[in-house]
mmCIF file of C-alpha atoms in Angstrom:
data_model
loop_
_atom_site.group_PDB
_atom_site.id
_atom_site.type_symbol
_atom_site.label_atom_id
_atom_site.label_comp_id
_atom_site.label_asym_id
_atom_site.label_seq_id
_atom_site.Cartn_x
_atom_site.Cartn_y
_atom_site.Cartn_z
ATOM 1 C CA UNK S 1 229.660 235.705 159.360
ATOM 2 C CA UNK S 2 226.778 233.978 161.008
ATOM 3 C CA UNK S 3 224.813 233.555 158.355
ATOM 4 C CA UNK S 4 227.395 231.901 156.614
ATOM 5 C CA UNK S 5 228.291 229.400 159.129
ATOM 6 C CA UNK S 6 224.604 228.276 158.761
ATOM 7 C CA UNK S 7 224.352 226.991 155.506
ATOM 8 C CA UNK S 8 228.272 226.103 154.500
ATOM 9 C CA UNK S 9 229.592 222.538 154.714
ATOM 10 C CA UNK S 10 232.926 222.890 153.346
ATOM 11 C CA UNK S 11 235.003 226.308 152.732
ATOM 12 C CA UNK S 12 235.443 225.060 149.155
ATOM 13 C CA UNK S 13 231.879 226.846 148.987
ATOM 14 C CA UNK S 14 232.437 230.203 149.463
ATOM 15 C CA UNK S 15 233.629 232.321 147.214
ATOM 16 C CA UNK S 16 234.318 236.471 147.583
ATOM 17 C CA UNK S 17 234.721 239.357 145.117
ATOM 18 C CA UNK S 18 235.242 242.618 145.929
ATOM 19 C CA UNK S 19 237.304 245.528 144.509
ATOM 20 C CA UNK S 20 241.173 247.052 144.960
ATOM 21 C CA UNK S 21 242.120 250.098 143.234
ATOM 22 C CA UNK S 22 245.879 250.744 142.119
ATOM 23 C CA UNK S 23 247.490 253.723 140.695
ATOM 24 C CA UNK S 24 250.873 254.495 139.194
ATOM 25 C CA UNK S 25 252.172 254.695 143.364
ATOM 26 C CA UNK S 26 251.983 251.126 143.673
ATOM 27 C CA UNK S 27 255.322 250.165 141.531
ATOM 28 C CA UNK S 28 257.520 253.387 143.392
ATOM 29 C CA UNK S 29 260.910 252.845 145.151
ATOM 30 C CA UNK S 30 260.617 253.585 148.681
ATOM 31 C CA UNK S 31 264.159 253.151 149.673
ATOM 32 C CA UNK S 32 267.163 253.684 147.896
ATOM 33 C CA UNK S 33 271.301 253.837 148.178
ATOM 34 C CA UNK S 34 273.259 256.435 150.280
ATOM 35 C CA UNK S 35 276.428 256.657 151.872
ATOM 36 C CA UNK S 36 277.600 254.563 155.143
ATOM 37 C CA UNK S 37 275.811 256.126 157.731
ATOM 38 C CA UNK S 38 273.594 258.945 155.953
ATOM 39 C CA UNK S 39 270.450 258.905 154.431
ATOM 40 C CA UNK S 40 269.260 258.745 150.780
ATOM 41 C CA UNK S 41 266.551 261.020 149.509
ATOM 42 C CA UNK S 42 263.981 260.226 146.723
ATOM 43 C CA UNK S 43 262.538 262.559 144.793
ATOM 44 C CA UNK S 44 259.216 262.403 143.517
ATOM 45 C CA UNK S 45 256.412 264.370 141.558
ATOM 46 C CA UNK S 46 253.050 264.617 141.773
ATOM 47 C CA UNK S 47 251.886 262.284 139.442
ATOM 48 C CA UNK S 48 250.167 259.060 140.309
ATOM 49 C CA UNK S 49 249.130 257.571 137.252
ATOM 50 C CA UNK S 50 246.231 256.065 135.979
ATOM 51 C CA UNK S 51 243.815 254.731 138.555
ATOM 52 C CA UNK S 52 242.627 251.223 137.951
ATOM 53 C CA UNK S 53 240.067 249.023 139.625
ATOM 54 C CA UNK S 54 240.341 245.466 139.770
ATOM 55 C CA UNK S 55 237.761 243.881 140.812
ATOM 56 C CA UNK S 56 237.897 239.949 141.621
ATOM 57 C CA UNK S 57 236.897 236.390 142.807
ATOM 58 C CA UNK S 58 238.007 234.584 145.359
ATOM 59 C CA UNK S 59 238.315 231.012 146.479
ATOM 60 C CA UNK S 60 240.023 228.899 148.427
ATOM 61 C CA UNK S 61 242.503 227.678 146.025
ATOM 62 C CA UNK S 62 243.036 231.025 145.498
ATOM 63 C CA UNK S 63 241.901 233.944 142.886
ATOM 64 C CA UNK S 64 239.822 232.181 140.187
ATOM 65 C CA UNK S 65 239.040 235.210 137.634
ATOM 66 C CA UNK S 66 239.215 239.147 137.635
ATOM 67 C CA UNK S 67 237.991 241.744 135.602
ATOM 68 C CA UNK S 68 240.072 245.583 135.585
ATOM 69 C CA UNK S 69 238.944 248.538 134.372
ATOM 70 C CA UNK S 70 240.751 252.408 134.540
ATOM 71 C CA UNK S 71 238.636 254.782 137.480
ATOM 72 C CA UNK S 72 236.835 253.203 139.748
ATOM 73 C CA UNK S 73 233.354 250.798 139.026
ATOM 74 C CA UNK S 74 230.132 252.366 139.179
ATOM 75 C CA UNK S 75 226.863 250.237 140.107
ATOM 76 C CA UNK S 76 225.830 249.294 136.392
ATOM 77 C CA UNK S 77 229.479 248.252 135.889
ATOM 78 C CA UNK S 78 230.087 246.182 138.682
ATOM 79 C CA UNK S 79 226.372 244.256 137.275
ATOM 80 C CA UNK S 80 228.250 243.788 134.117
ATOM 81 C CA UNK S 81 231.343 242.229 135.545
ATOM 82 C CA UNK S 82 229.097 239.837 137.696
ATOM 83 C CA UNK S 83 227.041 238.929 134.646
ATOM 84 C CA UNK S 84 230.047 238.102 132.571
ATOM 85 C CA UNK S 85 232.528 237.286 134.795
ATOM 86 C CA UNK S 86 231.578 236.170 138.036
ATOM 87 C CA UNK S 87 228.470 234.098 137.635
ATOM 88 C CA UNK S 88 229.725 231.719 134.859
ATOM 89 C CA UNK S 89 231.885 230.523 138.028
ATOM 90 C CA UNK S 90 229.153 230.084 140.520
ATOM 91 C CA UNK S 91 227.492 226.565 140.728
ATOM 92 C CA UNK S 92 224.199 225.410 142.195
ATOM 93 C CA UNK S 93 224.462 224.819 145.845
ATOM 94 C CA UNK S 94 225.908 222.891 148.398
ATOM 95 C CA UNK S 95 228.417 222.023 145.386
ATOM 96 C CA UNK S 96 231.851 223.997 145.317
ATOM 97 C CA UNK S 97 232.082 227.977 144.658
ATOM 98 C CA UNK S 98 228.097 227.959 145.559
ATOM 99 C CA UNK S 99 228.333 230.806 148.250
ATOM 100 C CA UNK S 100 228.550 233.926 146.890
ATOM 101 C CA UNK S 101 229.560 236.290 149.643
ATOM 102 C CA UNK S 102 230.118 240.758 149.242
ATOM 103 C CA UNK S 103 230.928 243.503 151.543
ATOM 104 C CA UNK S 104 228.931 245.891 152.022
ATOM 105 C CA UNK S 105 230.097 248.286 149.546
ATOM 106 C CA UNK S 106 227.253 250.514 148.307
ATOM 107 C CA UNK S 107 227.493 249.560 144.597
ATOM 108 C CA UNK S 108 227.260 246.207 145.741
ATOM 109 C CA UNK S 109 223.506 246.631 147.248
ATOM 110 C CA UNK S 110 222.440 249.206 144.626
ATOM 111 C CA UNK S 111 220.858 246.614 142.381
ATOM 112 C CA UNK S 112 220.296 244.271 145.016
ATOM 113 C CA UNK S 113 217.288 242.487 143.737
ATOM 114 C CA UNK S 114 219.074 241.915 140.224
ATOM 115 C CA UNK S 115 222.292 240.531 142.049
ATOM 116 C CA UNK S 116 220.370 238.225 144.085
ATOM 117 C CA UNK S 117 217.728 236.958 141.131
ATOM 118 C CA UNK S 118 221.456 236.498 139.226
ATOM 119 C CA UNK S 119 223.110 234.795 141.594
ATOM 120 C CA UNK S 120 219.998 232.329 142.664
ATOM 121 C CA UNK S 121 219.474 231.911 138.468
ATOM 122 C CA UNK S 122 223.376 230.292 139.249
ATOM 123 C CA UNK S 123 221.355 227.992 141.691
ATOM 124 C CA UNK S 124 224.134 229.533 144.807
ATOM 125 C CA UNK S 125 223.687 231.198 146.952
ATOM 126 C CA UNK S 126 223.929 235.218 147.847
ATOM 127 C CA UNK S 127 225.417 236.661 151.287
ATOM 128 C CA UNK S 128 226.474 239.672 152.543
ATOM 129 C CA UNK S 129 229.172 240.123 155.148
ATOM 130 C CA UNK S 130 228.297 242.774 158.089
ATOM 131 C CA UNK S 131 229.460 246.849 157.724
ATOM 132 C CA UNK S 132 233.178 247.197 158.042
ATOM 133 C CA UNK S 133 233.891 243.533 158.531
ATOM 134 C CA UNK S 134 237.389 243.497 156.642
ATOM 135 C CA UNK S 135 238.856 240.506 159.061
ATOM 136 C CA UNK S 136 235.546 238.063 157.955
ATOM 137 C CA UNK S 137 236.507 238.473 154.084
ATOM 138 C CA UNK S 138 239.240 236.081 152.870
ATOM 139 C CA UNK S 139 239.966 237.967 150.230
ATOM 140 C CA UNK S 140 241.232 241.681 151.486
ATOM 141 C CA UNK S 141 244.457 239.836 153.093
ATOM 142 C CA UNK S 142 245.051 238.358 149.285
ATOM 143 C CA UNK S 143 244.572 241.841 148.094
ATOM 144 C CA UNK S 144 247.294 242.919 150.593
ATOM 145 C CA UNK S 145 249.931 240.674 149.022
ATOM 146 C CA UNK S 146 248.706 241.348 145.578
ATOM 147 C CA UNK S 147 249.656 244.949 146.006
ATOM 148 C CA UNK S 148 252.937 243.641 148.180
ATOM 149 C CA UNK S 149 253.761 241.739 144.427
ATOM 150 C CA UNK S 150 252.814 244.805 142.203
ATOM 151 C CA UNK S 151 255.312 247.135 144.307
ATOM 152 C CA UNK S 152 257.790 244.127 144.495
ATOM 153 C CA UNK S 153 258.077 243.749 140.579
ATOM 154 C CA UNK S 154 256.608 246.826 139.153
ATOM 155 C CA UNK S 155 259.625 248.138 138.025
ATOM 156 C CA UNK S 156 259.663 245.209 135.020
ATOM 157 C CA UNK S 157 255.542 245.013 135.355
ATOM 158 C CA UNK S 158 255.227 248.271 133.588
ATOM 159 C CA UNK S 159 256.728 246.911 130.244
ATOM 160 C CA UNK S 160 254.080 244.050 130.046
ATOM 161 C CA UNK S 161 250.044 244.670 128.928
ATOM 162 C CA UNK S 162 248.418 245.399 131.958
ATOM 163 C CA UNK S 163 245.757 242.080 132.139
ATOM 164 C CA UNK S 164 249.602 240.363 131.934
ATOM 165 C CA UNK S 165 250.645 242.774 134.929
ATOM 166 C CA UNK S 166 247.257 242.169 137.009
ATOM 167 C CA UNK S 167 247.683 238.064 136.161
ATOM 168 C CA UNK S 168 251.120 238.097 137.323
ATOM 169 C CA UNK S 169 250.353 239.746 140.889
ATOM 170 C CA UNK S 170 247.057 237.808 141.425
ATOM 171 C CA UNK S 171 248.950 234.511 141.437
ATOM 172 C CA UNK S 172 251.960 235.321 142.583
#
């Protein structure tokens, strides 16, 4: 985090993506109703759903704009979601959202010289945080509540298109 520190002015800067998968175990009840004094048991099969990957930005007003797809992103995906969906809200540097900042996920440095000739054809600016460096990215804790929101409501979520369901957790 370092590196970052060096050239930012103003956390309005930086901006994060990264990726959070969810599967049909997010919207389960955990708990449920018994008798006074005994316990309640919940049944459940072996069925988790359909996997789906999320993958978004993040600033610090907040998420700005995510892209979803069912399974998980592969390298030539994730370059597609950056192309169209990431770097249309980068801007040139030191302005606001200029600081463009990953994990160190491998699909993330598998095209590495393509991300970084994107990102600097944005005019920002491309950093990487450190291996397993969870606590330095803004954006995992936002991911914690936005799966805290999908389990919360998912029992009415399920009955909306799933961009609506995604939306609906990612600001809420």
């Amino acid at each position: 985090f370092l590196a970052v520190s060096r050239i930012m002015t103003h956390p309005s800067q930086l901006v994060f993506a990264d990726e959070v998968g969810q599967d049909g175990r997010g919207s389960r009840r955990r708990r449920g109703w018994g008798a006074v004094g005994g316990g309640c048991d919940i049944t459940e099969f072996l069925n988790r759903g359909k996997h789906i990957s999320i993958l978004a930005l993040y600033g610090i007003g907040g998420f700005i704009d995510f892209n979803h797809k069912e399974g998980g992103y592969s390298a030539e995906e994730f370059m597609d979601a950056v192309k169209f969906m990431i770097i249309p809200h980068l801007r040139p540097y030191p302005q606001d959202n200029s600081i463009f900042v990953l994990d160190s996920c491998r699909i993330h440095h598998t095209y590495r010289a393509a991300l970084r000739a994107m990102v600097e054809g944005a005019g920002a600016k491309l950093l990487f945080l450190a291996p397993y460096c969870p606590i330095d990215s803004p954006i995992e804790c936002a991911f914690s509540s936005f799966k805290a929101c999908w389990r919360r409501h998912g029992w009415w979520l399920n009955d909306v298109p799933l961009h609506v369901e995604i939306d609906f957790c990612l600001r809420n």
